[in-house]
Coordinates of C-alpha atoms in Angstrom, one line a residue:
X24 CA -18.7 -90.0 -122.1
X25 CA -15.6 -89.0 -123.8
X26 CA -16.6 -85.6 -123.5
X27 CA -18.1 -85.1 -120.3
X28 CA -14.4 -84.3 -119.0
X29 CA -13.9 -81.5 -121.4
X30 CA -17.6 -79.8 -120.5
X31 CA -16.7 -79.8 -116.7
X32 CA -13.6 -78.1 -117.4
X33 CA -14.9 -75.8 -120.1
X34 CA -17.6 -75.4 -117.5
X35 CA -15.0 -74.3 -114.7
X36 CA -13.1 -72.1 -116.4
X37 CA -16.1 -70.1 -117.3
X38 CA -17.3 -69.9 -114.0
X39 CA -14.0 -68.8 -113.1
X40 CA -14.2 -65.9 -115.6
X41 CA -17.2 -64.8 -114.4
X42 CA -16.3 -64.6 -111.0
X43 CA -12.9 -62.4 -112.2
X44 CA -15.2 -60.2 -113.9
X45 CA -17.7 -59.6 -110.8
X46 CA -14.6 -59.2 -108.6
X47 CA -12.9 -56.2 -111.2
X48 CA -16.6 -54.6 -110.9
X49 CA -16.3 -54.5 -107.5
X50 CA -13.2 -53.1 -106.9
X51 CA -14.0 -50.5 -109.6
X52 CA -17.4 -50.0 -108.0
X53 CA -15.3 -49.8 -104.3
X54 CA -13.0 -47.4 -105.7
X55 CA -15.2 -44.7 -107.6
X56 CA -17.7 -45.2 -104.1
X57 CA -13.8 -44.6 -102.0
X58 CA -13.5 -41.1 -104.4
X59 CA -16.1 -39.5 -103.4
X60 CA -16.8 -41.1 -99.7
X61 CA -14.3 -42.4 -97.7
X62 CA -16.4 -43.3 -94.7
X63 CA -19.0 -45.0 -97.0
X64 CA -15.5 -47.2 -98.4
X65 CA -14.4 -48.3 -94.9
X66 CA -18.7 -49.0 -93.9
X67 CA -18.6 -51.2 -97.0
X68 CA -14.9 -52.9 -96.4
X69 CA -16.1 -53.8 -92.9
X70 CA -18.9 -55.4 -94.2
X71 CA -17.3 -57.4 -96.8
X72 CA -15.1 -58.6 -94.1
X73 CA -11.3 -58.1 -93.8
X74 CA -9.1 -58.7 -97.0
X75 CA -6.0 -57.5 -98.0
X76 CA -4.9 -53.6 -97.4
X77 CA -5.4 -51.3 -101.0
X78 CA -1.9 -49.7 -101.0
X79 CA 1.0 -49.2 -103.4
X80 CA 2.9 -52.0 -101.7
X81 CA 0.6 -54.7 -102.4
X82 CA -0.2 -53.2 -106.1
X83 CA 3.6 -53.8 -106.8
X84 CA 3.6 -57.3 -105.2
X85 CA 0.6 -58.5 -107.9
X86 CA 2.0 -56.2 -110.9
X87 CA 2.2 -58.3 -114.4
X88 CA 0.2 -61.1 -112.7
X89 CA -2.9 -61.6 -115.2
X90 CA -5.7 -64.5 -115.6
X91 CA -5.7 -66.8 -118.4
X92 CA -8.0 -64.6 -120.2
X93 CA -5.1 -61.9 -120.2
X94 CA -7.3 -59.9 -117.4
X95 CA -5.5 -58.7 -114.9
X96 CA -5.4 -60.4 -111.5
X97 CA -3.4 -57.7 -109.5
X98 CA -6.2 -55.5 -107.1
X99 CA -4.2 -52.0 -108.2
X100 CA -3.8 -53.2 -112.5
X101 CA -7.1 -52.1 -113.0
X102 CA -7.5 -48.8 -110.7
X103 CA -6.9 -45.5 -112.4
X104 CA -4.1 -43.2 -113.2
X105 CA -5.1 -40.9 -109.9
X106 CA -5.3 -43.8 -107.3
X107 CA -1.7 -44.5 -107.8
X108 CA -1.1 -40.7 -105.9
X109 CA -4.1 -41.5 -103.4
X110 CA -2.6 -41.6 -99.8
X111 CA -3.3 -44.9 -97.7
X112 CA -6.0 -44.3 -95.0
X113 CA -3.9 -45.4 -92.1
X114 CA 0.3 -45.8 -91.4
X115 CA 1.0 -49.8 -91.1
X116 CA 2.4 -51.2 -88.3
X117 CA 6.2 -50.8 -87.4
X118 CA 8.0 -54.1 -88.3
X119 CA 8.7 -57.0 -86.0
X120 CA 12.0 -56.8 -86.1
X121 CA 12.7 -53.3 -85.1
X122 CA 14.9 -52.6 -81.4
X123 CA 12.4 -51.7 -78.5
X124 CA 13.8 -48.3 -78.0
X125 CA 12.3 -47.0 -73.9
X126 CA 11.2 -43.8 -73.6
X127 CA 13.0 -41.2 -71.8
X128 CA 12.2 -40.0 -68.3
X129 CA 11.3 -37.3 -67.0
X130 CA 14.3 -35.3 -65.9
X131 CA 12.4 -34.4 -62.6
X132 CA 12.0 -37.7 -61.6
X133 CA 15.5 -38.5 -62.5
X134 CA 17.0 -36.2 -60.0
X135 CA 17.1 -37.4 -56.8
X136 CA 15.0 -36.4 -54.0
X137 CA 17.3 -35.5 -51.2
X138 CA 19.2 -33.2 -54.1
X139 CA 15.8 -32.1 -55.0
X140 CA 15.0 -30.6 -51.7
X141 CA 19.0 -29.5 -51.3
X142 CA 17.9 -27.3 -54.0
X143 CA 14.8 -26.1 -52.8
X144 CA 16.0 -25.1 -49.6
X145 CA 19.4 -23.0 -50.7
X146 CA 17.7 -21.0 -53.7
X147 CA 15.3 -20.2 -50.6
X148 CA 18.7 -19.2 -48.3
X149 CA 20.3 -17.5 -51.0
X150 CA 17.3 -15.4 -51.3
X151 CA 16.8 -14.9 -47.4
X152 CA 21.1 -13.7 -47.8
X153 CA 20.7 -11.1 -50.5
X154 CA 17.9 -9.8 -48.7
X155 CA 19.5 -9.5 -45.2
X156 CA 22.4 -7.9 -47.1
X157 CA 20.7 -5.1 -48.8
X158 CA 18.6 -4.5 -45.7
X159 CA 22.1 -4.1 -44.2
X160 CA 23.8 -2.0 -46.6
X161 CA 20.8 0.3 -46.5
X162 CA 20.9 0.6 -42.6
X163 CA 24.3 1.1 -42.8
X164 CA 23.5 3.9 -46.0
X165 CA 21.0 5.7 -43.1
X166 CA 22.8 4.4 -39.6
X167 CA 22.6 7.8 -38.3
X168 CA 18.8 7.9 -38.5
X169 CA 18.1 4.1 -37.3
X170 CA 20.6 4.2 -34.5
X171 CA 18.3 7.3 -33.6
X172 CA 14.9 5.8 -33.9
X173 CA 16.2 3.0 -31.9
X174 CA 17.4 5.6 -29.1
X175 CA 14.2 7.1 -29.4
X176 CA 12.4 4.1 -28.9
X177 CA 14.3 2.6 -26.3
X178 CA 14.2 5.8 -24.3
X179 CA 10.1 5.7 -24.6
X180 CA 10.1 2.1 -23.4
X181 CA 12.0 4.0 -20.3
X182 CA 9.6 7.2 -20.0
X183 CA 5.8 6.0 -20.9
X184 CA 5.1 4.4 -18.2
X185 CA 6.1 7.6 -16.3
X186 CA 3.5 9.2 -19.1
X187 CA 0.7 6.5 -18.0
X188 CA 0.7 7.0 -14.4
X189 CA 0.5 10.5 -14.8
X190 CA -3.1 10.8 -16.8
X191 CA -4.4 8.0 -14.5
X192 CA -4.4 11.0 -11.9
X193 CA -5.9 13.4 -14.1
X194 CA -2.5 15.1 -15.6
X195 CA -3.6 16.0 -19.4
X196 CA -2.0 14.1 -22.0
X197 CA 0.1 16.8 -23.3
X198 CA 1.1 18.2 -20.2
X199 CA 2.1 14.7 -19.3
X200 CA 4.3 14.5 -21.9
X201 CA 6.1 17.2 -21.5
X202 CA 6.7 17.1 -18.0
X203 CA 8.2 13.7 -18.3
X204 CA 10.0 14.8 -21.5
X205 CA 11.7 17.9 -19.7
X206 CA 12.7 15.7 -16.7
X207 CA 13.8 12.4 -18.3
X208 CA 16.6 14.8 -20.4
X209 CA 16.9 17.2 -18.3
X210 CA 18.7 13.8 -16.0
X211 CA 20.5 12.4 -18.7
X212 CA 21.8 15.9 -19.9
X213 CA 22.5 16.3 -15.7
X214 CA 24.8 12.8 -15.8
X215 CA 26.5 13.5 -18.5
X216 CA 27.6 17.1 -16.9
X217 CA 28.4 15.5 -13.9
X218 CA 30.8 12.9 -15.6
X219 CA 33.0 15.4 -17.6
X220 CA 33.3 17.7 -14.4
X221 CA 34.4 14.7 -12.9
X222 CA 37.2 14.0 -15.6
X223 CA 38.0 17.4 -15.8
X224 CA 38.6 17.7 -12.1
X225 CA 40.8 14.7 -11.8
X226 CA 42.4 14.6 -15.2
X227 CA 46.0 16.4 -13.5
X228 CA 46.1 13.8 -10.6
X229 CA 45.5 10.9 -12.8
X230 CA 48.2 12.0 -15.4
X231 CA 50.4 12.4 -12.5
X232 CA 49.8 9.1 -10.7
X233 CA 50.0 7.5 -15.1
X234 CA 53.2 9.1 -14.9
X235 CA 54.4 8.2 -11.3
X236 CA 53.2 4.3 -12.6
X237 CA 55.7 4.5 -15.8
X238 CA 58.7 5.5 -14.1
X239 CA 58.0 2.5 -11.4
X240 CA 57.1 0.6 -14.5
X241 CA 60.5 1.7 -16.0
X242 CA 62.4 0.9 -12.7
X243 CA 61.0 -3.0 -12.7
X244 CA 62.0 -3.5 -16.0
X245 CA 65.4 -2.4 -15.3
X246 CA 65.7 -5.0 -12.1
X247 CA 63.5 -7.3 -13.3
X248 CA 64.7 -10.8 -14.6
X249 CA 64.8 -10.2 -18.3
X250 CA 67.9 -8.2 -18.3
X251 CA 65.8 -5.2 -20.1
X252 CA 68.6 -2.3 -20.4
X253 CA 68.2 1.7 -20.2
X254 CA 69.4 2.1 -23.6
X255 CA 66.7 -0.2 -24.7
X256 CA 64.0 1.4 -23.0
X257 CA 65.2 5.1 -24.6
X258 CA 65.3 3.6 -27.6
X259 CA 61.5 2.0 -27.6
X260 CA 60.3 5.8 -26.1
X261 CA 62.2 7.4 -29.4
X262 CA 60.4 5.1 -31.6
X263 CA 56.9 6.2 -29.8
X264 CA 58.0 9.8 -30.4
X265 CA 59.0 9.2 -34.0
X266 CA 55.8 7.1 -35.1
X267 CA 54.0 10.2 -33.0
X268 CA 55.4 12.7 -35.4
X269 CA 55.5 11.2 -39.0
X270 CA 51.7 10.9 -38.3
X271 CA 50.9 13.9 -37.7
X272 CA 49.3 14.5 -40.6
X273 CA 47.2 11.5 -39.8
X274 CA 46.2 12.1 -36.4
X275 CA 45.1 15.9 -37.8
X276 CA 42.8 13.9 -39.9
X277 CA 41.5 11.8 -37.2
X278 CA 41.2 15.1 -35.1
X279 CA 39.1 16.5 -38.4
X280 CA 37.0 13.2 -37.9
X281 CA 36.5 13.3 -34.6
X282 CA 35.0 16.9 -34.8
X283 CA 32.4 15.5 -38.1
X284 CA 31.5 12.4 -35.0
X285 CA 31.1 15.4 -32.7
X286 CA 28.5 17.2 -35.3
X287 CA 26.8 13.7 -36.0
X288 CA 26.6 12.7 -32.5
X289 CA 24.5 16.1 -31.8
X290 CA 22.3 15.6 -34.9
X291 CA 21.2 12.4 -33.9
X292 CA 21.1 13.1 -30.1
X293 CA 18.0 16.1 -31.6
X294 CA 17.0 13.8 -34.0
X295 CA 16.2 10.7 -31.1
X296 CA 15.2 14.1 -28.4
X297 CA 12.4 15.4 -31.3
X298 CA 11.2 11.3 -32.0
X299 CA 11.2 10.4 -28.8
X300 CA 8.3 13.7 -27.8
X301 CA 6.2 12.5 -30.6
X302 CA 6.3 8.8 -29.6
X303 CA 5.4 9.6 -26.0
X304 CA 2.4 12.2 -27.1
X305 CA 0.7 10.4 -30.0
X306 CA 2.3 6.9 -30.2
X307 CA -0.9 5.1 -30.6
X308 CA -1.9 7.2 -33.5
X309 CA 1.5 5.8 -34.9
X310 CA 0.9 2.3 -34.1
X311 CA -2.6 2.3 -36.0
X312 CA -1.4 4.1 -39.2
X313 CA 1.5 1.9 -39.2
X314 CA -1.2 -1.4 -39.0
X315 CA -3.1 0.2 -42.5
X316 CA 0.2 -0.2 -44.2
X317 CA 0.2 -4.2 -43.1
X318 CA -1.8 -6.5 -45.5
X319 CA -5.0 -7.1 -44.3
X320 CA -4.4 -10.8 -44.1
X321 CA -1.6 -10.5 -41.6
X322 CA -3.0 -7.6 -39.7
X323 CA -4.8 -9.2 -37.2
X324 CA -1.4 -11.3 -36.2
X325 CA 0.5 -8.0 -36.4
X326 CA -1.5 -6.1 -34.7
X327 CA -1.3 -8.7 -31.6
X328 CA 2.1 -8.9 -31.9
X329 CA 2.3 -5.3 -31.5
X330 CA 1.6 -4.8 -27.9
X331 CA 3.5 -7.9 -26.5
X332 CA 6.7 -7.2 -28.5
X333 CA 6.3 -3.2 -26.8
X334 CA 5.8 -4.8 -23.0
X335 CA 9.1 -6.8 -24.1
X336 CA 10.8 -4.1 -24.7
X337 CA 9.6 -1.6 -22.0
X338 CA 10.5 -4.9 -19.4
X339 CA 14.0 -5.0 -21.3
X340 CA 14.7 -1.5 -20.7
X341 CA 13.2 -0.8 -17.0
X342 CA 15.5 -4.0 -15.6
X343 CA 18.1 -3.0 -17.6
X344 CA 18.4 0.5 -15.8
X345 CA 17.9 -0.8 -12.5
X346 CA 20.6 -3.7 -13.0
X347 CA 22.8 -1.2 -14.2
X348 CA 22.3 1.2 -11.6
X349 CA 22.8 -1.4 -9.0
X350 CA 26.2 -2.0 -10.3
X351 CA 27.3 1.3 -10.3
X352 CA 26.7 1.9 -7.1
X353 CA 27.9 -0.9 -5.7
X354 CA 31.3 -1.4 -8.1
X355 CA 31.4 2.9 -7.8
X356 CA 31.3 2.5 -3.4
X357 CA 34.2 -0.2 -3.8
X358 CA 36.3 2.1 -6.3
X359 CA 35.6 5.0 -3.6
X360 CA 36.6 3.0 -0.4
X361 CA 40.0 1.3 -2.4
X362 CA 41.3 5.5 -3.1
X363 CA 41.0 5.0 -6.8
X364 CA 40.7 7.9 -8.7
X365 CA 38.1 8.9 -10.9
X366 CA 35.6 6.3 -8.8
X367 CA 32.3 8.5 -9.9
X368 CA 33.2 8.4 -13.6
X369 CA 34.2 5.1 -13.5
X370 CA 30.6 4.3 -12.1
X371 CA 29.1 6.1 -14.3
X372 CA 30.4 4.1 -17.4
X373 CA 30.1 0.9 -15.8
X374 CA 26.3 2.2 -15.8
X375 CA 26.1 2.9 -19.6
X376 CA 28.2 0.3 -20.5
X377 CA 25.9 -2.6 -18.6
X378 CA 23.4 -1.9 -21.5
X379 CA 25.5 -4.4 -23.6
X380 CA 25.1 -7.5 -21.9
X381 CA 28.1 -9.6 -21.2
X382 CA 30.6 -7.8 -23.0
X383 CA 29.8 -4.3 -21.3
X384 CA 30.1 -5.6 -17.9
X385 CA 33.9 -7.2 -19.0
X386 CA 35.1 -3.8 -20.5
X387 CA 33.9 -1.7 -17.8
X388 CA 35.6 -3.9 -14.8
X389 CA 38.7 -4.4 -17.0
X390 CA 38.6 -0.4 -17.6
X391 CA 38.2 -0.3 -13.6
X392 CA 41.1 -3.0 -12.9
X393 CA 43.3 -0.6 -15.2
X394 CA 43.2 2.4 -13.3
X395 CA 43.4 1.4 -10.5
X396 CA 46.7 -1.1 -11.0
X397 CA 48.1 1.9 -13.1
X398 CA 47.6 4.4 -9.9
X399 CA 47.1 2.7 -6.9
X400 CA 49.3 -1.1 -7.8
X401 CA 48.9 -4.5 -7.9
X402 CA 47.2 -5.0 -4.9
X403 CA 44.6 -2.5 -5.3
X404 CA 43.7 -3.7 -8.7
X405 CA 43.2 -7.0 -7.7
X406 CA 40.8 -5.8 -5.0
X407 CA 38.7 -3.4 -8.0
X408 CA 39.1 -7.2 -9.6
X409 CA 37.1 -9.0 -7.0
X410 CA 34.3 -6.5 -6.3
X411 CA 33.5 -6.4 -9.6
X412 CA 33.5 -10.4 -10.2
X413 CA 31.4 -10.6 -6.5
X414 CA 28.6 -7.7 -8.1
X415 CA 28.5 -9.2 -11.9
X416 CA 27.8 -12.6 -10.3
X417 CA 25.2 -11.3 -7.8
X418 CA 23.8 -9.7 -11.2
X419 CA 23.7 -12.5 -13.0
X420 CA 22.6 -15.2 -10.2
X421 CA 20.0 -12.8 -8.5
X422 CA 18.6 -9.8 -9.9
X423 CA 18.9 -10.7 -13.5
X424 CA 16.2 -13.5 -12.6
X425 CA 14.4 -11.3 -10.1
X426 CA 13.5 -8.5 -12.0
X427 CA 13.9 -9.2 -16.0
X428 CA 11.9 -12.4 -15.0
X429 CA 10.5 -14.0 -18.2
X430 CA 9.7 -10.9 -19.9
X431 CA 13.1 -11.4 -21.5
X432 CA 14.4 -14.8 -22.3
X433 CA 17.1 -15.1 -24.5
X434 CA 20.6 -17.3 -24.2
X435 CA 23.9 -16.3 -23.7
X436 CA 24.9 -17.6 -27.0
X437 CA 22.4 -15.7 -28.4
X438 CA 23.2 -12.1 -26.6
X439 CA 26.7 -13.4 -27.5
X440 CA 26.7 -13.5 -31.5
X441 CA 23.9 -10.4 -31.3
X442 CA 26.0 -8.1 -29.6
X443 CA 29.0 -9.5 -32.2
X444 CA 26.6 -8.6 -34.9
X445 CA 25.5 -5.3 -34.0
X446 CA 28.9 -4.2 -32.7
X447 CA 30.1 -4.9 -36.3
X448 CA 27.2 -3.3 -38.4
X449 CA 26.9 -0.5 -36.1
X450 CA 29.6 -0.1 -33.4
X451 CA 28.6 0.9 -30.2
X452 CA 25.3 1.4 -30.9
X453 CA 24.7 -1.6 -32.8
X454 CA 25.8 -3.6 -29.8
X455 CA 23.4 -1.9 -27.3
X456 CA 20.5 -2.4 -29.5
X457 CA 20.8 -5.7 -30.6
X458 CA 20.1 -7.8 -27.6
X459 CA 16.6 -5.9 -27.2
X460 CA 15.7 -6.1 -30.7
X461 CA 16.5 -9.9 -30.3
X462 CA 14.1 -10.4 -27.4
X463 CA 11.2 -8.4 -29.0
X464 CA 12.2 -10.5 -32.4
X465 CA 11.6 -13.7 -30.0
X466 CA 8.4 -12.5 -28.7
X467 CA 7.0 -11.6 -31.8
X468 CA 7.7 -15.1 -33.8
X469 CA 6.8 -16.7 -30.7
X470 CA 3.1 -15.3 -30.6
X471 CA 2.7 -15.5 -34.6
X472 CA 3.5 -19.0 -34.0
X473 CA 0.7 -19.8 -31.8
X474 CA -1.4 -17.7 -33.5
X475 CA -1.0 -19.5 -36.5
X476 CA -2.0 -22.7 -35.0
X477 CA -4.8 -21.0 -33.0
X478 CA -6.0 -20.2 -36.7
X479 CA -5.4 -23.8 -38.6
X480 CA -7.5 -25.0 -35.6
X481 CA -10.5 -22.7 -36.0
X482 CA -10.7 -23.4 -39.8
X483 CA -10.6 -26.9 -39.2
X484 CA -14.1 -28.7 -39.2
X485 CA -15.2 -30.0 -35.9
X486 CA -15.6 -33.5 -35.6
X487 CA -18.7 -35.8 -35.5
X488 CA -20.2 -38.7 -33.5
X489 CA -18.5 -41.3 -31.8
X490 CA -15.2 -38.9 -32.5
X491 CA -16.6 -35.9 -30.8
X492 CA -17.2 -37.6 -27.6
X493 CA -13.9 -39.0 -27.5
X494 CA -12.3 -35.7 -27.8
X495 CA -14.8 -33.9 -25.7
X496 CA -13.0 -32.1 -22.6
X497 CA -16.3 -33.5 -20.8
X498 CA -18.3 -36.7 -20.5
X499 CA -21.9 -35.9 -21.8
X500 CA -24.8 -36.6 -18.8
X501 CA -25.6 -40.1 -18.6
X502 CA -22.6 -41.6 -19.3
X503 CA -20.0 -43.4 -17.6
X504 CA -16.4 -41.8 -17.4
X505 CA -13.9 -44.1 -19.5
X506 CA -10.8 -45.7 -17.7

């Protein structure tokens, strides 16, 4: 009995040994099996169920640790030279103590969306600018040949529906054209005759009469309440003269100028006489080669646009001439009847110069009011001052409405900043053309518009069942009508 104790331990110890020793096969067999197939290793780990991760870190943590039979008891002591080098199969996990650290976001989203759409919408202006400003620096580069396209095309609006009624009764096209060609100038160049003769003729009485008005002028001042001396009045007169002669050289210049506007005016009055034949004989042909240089995807809309912009514009010019002409005649019998010089010239540019809306009409009665105070007095001028306010308001109350109609619909502050606009691209001519181009510019966004939606509503699918019959524009037979 005494040594019953001593076998069970001897006994224990052995079977501890022999379970070391199947264990170091293992992981010898585990590692020469991990050498040559690394997915046969991690089959056979799982298997074996989980135990403690083969790395260098855990090899350090059992180094120098052996058995009692001096075997050794780490899981790396008994591995070769070349699994010391031997990467771990996966990275271990981060540890618990290390900060939380939250991930960026995305600068997009970090901007807000008001700025976001700030953005958006001025790169889009500043784009819309820069090309609005080249587009104007190169009209301005070619103004001579726009301002007379623009003639041209205004002056066609004028003359084809002369052009249409004459092949309705059975005038050839060509013939048609030219007739109406010939006589449409032929008026203007008539006008314009009839205006200089007309200056020419009265130019001695009105200098005259300006000269009879400056002495009168002179003599008021003298009496007048704001103790204005002779000496001061020489003296303002020697100033003129003086200012006259050290520019000389200057107003020679301007002389020079004046005869290069001369030259350009005549280039371009050929240049709009020559476009303005072609338009009238073959402007459809135009109009369809100018639609092959659209996109096909927008040529449909263009091509619709087309016609309704050119009744705009042909509505534009016809009411135009006759408002104008009304208010010659009517401002030009009042002139007459009040013995102010010049009364037919002066008609004759309150004609031309009721092609700029608004402004025209203001420079043209003030140019009236002038003449007459400066030859005929106070009175007289105040009289040129009324008839001209009683026609502009029966223009603008009566036949503005009656015969423009809705053809042209555009506001005052609209004609307002357009004339501005066009007065300072392109002077005079800018202003007259910019109130029509504005009104065809309406029409045309205007019909795009609804064309558009005409479009968005065709491609859209038609609806089904119970939804079509409510948005049927008719009850189906057999069924009673809703309340």
């Amino acid at each position: 009995m005494s040594r019953l104790p001593q076998w069970v331990g001897g006994l224990g110890a052995g079977l501890t040994r022999i379970a070391q020793r199947l264990e170091d096969q293992r992981r010898r067999a585990e590692a020469a099996v991990g050498e040559s197939d690394p997915e046969e290793l991690r089959r056979a780990g799982h298997a074996a169920g989980p135990r403690a991760p083969h790395d260098d870190t855990y090899a350090g943590a059992y180094a120098g640790v052996r058995t009692d039979d001096g075997s050794p008891d780490a899981p790396g002591a008994a591995d070769t030279p070349d699994d010391a080098h031997r990467q771990p199969d996966s990275v271990p996990a981060p540890p618990t103590y290390a900060p939380a650290v939250a991930p960026r976001p995305d600068p997009v989203a970090a901007v807000p969306w008001g700025v976001r759409v700030a953005a958006e919408v001025s790169w889009r202006l500043l784009l819309l600018a820069g090309t609005i400003w080249v587009l104007a620096k190169v009209i301005t580069s070619i103004q001579l040949v726009v301002l007379a396209f623009v003639a041209a095309l205004l002056i066609t609006a004028l003359l084809q529906p002369t052009v249409a009624w004459l092949k309705r009764r059975g005038v050839p096209r060509g013939l048609a054209t030219a007739l109406t060609f010939i006589a449409g100038f032929v008026i203007m160049g008539l006008v314009g005759w009839f205006v200089v003769w007309q200056v020419q003729d009265n130019i001695d009485s009105v200098s005259r009469r300006i000269q009879e008005g400056i002495t009168e002028l002179k003599g008021w001042l003298l009496n007048s309440p704001f103790h204005v001396t002779e000496d001061q009045i020489n003296n303002i007169a020697k100033n003129l003269q003086d200012a006259v002669g050290a520019n000389t050289e200057a107003i020679t210049s301007a002389g020079l100028e004046g005869v290069t506007v001369v030259l350009e005016v005549l280039t371009g009055i050929l240049l709009a006489m020559f476009t303005t034949l072609f338009l009238l004989y073959d402007g459809r042909r135009i109009w369809n080669w100018f639609l092959k240089l659209v996109p096909s995807a927008a040529r449909e809309g263009v091509a619709g646009a087309g016609p309704r912009a050119w009744r705009t514009l042909t509505a534009y010019v016809r009411g135009t001439v006759i408002v104008a002409l009304i208010d010659a005649i009517f401002i030009g019998i009042g002139i007459y009847f009040l013995d102010v010089p010049l009364a037919v010239p002066l008609a004759v540019f309150i004609f031309l110069f009721a092609f700029i809306p608004l402004v025209g009409a203001v420079v043209s009665g003030a140019l009236a009011c002038v003449v007459a105070l400066v030859t005929q007095g106070v009175f007289a001028a105040l009289m040129v001052l009324a008839v001209v306010l009683a026609v502009q308001q029966i223009e603008g109350h009566i036949l503005q409405p009656f015969i423009l109609g809705r053809a042209v619909r555009v506001h005052p502050l609209a004609v307002i900043l357009s004339v501005a606009a066009g007065g300072l691209v392109a002077g005079i001519g800018g202003a007259v053309v910019a109130v029509p181009l504005v009104a065809v510019t309406n029409t045309v966004v205007g019909y795009l518009r609804s064309y558009s939606r005409e479009q968005a509503l065709r491609m859209t699918p038609p609806p089904h069942g119970a939804t079509a019959l409510d948005v049927a524009p008719t009850q189906p037979k057999g069924s009673a009508p809703q309340d």
